[in-house]
Short mmCIF file of C-alpha atoms and ligand atoms in Angstrom, two decimals:
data_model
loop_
_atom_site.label_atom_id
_atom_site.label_comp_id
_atom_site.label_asym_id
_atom_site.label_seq_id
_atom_site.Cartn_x
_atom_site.Cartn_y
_atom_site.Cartn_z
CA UNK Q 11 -222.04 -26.93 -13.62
CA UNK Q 12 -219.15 -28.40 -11.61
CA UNK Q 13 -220.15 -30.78 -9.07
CA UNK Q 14 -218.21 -32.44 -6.80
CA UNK Q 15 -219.55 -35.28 -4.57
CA UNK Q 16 -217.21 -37.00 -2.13
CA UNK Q 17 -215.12 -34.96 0.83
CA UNK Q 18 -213.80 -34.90 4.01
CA UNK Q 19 -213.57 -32.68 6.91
CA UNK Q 20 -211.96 -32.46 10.78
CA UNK Q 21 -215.64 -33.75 11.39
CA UNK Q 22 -213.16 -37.08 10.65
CA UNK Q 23 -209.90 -37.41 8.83
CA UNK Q 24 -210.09 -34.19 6.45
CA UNK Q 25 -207.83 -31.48 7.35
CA UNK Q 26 -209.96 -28.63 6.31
CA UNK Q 27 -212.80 -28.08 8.94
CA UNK Q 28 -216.08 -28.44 7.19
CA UNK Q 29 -216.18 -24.23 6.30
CA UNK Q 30 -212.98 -24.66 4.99
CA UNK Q 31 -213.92 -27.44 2.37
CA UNK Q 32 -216.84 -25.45 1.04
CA UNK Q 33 -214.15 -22.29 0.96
CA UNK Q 34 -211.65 -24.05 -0.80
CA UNK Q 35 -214.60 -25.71 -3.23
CA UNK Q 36 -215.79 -22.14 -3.91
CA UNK Q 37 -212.08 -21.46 -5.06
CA UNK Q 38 -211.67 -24.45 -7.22
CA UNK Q 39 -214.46 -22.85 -9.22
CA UNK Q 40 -217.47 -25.29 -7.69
CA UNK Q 41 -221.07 -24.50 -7.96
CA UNK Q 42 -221.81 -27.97 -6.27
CA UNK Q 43 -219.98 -30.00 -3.18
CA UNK Q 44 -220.92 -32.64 -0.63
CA UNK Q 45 -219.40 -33.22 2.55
CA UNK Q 46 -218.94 -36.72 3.25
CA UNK Q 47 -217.40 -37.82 6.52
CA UNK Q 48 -217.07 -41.40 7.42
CA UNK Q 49 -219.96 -42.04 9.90
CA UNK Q 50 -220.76 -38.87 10.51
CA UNK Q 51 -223.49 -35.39 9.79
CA UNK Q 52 -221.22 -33.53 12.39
CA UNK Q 53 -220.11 -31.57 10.00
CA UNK Q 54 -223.28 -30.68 7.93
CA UNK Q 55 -224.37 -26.91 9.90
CA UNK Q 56 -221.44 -25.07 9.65
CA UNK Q 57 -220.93 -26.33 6.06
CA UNK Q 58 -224.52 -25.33 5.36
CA UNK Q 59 -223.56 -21.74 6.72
CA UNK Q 60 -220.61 -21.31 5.11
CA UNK Q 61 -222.09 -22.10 1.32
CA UNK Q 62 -224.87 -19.62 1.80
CA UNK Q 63 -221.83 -17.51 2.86
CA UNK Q 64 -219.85 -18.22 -0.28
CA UNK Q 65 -222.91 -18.87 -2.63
CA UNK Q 66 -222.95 -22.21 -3.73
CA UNK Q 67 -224.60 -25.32 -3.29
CA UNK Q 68 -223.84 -27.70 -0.62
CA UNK Q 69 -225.38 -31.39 -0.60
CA UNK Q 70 -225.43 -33.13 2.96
CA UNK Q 71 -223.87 -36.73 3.09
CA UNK Q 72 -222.15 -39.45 5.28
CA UNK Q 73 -219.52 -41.59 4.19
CA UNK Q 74 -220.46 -45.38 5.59
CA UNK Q 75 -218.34 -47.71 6.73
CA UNK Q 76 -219.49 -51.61 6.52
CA UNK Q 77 -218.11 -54.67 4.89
CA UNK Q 78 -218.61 -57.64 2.62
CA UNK Q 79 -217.63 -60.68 4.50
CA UNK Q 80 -214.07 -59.68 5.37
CA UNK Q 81 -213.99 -57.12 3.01
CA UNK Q 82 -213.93 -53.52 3.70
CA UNK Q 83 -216.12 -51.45 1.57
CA UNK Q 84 -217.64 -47.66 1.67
CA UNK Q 85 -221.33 -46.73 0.89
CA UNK Q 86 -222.08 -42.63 0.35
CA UNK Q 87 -225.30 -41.77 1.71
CA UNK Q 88 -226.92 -37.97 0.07
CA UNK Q 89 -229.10 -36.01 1.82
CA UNK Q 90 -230.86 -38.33 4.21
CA UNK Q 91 -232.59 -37.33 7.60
CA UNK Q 92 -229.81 -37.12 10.00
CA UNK Q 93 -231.92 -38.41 13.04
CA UNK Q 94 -233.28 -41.05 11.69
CA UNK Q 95 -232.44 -44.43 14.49
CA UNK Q 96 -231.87 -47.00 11.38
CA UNK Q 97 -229.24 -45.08 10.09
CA UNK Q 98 -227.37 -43.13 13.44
CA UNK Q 99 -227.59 -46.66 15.36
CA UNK Q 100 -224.94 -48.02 12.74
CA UNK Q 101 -223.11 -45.18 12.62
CA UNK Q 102 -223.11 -44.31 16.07
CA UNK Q 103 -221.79 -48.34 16.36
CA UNK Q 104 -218.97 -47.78 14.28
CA UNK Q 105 -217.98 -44.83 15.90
CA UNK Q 106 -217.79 -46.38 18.77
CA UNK Q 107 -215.89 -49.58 17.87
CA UNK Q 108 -213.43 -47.54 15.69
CA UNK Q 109 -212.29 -45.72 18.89
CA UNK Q 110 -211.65 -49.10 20.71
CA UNK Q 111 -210.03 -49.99 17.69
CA UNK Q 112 -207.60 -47.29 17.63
CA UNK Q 113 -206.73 -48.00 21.21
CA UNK Q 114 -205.94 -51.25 19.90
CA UNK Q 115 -203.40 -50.52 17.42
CA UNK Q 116 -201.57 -47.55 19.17
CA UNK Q 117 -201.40 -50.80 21.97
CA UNK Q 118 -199.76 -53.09 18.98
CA UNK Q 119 -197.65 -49.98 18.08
CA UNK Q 120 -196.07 -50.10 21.81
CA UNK Q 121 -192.33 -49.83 21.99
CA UNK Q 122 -191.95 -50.21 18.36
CA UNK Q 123 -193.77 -47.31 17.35
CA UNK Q 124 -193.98 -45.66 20.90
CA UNK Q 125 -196.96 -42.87 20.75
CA UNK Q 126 -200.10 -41.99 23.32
CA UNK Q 127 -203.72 -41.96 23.17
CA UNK Q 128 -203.26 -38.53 24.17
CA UNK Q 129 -201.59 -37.66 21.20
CA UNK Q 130 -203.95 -39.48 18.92
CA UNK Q 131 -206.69 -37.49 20.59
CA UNK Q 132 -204.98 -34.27 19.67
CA UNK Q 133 -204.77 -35.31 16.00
CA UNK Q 134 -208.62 -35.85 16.46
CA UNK Q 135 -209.54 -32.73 18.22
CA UNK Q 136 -212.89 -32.08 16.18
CA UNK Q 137 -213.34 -35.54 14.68
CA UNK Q 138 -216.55 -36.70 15.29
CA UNK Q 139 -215.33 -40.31 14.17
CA UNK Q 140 -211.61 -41.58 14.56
CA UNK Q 141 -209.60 -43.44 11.86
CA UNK Q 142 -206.36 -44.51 10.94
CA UNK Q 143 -205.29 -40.90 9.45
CA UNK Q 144 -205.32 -39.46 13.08
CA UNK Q 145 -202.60 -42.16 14.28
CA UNK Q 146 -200.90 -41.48 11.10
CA UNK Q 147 -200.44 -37.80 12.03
CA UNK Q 148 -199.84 -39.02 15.75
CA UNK Q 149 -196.92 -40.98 14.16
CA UNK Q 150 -195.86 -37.95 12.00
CA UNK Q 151 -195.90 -35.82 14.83
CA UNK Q 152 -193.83 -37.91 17.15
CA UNK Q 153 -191.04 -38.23 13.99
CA UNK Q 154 -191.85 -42.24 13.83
CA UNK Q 155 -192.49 -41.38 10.10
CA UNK Q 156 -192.43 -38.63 7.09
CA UNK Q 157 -196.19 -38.09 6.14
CA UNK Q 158 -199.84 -40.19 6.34
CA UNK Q 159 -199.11 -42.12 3.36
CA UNK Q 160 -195.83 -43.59 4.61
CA UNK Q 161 -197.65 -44.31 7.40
CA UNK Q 162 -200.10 -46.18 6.01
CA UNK Q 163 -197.84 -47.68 3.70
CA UNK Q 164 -195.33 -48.81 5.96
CA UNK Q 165 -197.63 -49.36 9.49
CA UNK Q 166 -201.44 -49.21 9.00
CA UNK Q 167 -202.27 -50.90 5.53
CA UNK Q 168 -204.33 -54.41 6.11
CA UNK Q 169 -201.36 -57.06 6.35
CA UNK Q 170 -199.37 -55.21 9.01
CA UNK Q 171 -199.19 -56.67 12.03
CA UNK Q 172 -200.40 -53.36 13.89
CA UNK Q 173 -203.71 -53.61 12.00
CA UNK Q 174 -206.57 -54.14 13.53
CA UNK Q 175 -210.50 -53.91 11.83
CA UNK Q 176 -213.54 -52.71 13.17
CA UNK Q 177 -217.07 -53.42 13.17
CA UNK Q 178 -219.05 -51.88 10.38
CA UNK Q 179 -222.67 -52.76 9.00
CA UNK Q 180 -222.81 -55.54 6.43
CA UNK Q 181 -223.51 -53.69 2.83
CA UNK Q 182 -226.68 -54.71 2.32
CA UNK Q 183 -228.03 -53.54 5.90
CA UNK Q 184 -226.05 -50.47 5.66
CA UNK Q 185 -228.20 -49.86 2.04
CA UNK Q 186 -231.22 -50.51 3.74
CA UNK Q 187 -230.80 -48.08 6.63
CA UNK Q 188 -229.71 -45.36 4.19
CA UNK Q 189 -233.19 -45.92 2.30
CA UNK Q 190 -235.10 -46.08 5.28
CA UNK Q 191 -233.56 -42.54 6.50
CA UNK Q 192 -234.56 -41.32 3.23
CA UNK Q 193 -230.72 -41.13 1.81
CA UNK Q 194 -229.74 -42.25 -1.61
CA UNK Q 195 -227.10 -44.92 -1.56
CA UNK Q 196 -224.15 -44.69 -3.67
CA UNK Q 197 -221.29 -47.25 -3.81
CA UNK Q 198 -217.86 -45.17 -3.00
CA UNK Q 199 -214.58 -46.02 -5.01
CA UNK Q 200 -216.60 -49.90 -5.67
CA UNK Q 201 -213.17 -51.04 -7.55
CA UNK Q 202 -210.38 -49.35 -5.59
CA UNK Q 203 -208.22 -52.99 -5.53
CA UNK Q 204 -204.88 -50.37 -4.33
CA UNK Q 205 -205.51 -50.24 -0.98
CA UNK Q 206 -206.94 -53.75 -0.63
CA UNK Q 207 -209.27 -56.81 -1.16
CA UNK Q 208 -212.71 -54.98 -3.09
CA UNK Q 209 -216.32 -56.87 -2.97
CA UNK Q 210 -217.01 -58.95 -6.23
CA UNK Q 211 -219.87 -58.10 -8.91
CA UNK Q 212 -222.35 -60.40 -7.25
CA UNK Q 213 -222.55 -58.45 -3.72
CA UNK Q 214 -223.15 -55.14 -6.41
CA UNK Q 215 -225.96 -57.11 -7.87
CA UNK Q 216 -227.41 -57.37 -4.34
CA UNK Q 217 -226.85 -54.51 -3.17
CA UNK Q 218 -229.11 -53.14 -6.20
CA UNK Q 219 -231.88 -54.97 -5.49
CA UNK Q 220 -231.35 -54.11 -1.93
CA UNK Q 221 -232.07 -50.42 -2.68
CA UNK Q 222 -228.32 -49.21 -4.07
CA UNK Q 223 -229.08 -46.12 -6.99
CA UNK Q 224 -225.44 -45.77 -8.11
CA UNK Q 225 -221.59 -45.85 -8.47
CA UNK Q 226 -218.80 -44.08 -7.89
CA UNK Q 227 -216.85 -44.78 -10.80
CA UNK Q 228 -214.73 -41.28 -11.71
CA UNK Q 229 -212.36 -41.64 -8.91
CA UNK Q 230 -208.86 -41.40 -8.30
CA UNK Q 231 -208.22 -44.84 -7.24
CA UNK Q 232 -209.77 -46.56 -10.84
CA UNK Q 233 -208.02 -47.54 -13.33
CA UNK Q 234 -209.11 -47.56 -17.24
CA UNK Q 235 -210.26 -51.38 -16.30
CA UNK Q 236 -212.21 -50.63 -13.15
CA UNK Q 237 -213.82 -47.71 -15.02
CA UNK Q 238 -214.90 -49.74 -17.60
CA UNK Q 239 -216.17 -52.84 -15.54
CA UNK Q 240 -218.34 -50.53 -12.91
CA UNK Q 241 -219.68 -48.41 -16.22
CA UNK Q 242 -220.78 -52.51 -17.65
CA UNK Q 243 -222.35 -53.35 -14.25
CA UNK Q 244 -224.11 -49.49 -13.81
CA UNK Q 245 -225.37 -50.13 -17.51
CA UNK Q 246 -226.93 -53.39 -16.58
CA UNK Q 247 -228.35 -52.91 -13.08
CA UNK Q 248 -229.84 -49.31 -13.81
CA UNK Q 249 -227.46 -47.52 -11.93
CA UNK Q 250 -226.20 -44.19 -12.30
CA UNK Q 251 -222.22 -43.06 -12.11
CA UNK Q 252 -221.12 -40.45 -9.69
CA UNK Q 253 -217.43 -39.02 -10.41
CA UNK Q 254 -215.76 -37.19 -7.23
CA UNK Q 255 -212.55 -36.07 -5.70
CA UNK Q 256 -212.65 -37.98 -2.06
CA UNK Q 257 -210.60 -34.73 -1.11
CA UNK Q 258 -209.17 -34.78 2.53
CA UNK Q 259 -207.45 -31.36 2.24
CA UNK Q 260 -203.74 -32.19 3.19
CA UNK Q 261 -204.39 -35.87 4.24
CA UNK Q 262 -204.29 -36.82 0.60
CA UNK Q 263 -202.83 -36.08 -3.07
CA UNK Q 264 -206.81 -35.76 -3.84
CA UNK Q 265 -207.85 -32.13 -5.12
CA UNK Q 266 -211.15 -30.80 -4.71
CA UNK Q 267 -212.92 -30.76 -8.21
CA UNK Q 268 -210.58 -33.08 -9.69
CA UNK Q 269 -213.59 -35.93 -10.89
CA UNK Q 270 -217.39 -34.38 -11.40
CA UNK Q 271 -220.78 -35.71 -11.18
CA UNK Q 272 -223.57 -34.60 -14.01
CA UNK Q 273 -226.26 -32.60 -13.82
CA UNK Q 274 -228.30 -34.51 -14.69
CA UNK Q 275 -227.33 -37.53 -12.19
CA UNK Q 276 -227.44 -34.53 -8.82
CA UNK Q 277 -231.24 -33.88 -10.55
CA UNK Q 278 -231.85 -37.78 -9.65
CA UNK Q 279 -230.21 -38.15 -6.56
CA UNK Q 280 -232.44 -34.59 -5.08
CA UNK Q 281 -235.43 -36.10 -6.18
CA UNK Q 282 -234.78 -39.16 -4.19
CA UNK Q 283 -233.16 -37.95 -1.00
CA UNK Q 284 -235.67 -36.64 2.26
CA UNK Q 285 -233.68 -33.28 2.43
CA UNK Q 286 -233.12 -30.78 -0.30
CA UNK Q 287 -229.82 -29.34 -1.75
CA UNK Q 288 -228.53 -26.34 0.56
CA UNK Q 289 -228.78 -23.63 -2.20
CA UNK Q 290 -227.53 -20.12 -1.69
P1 LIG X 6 -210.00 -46.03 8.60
O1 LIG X 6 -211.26 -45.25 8.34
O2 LIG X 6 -209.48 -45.87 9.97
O3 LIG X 6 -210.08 -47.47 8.18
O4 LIG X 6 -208.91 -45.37 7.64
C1 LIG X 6 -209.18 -45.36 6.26
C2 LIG X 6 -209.07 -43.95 5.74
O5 LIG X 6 -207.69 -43.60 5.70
C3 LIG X 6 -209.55 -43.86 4.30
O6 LIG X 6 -210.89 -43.49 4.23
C4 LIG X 6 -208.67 -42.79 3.74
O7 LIG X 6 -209.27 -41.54 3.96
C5 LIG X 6 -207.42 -42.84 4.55
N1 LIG X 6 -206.29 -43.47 3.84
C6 LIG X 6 -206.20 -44.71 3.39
N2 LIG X 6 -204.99 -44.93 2.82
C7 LIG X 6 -204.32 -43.77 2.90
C8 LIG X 6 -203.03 -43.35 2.48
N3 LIG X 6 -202.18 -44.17 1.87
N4 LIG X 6 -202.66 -42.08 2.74
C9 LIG X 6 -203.49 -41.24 3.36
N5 LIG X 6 -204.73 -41.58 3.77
C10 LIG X 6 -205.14 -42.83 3.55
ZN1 LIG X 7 -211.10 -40.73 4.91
FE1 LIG X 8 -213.76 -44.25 1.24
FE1 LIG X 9 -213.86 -40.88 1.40
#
């Protein structure tokens, strides 16, 4: 069984639209994928569709945005109930706030970096939830620079002086809501240190005993180290380990398939969500 738990589609800063990411899953030889957009279930019907189309199974999931104190930090919620207020009132919030945020920084980029909302908002045409990837391809497309990652790497990292944050749910509320919507809780990329400052062991420790069931620890962005730290912590605080690709079709160097989840650890996460697994 291959099973891959952690993608994106146009529903926010994939470039595959949500029927394409269970297509090109089906072709990397998947019997398992989750979509998981950042704030967002817009994606969730027609990826539901297209796996009974294609035959395999498709697990429903959001990718949440919150932070630590001032540090940025992702929590995967599987198979909750979509409607439920806890959860969509956070999201919804960050949704929000991340547009007013990207207004912000295409303000910042000015004459420097000269591009419109307009053009941001074609970048975004079926994004439920803006991010920095859709001014990155705002700034490709206006020939300001070569691809998203030079973007980010040379104008929209944390340090520049074009970025700006937004709000997102503390953690520990953010593993609450997901609970109380019936979704399981999983810690995305916990020790990816590349891209930024990452949360330290203790907030881990509370976000178990706030309701957290496991870890993302196959991932791209680990190293040995990280692997082997987040394995320790999983060990001790009853957690389980999730591996996934965090694929964003061309937005990334990520491939669909490349890090898998268990059996045995899907088997858990099914009995604990509100929804079932989408099976064909
Ligand atoms: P935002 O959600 O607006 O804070 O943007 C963060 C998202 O941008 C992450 O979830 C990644 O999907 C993407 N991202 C971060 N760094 C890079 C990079 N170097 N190249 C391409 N995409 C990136
Ligand atoms: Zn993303
Ligand atoms: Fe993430
Ligand atoms: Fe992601």
């Amino acid at each position: 069984m291959r099973i891959d738990l952690h993608t994106h589609s146009t529903a926010s800063d994939g470039t595959d639209s949500p029927a394409g990411v269970i297509e090109a899953a089906a072709q990397a030889g998947l019997d398992v994928v989750a979509l998981t957009d950042h704030d967002t279930t817009a994606g969730w019907q027609e990826a539901a569709a297209a796996a009974r189309r294609v035959g395999i199974a498709f697990v429903p999931g959001t990718e949440v945005s919150c932070r630590s104190g001032g540090v940025s930090a992702h929590v995967l919620s599987y198979l909750q109930d979509p409607a439920h207020p806890a959860l969509l009132a956070l999201t919804e919030r960050t949704r929000s706030a991340r547009i007013t945020r990207a207004q912000r920084i295409v303000e910042l980029l000015g004459s420097d970096y000269p591009i419109s909302w307009d053009d941001v908002l074609e970048q975004s045409e079926d994004a439920a939830t803006v991010g920095r990837p859709h001014i990155a391809d705002a700034l490709v497309a206006r020939g300001h620079v070569a691809d998203r990652s030079a973007a980010f790497d040379e104008l929209l990292r944390p340090g520049s002086r074009y970025y700006v944050p937004h709000y997102a749910p503390d953690v520990l509320e953010a593993v609450r809501a997901i609970r109380a919507a019936g979704g399981v809780p999983v810690f995305a990329h916990p020790g990816a240190d590349g891209r930024g400052r990452i949360v330290a062991d203790a907030v881990i420790v509370a976000m178990a005993d706030a309701g957290l069931a496991g870890l993302e620890i196959e991932h791209r962005d680990h190293d040995d180290a990280a692997r082997a730290r987040l394995r320790g912590l999983a060990h001790d605080l009853g957690l389980f380990a999730t591996g996934s690709s965090d694929y964003h079709g061309r937005g990334k160097e990520n491939l669909i398939g490349e890090n898998l989840t268990s059996p045995e650890v899907l088997a858990q996460i099914e009995a604990d969500g509100r929804l079932p697994v989408v099976r064909p």
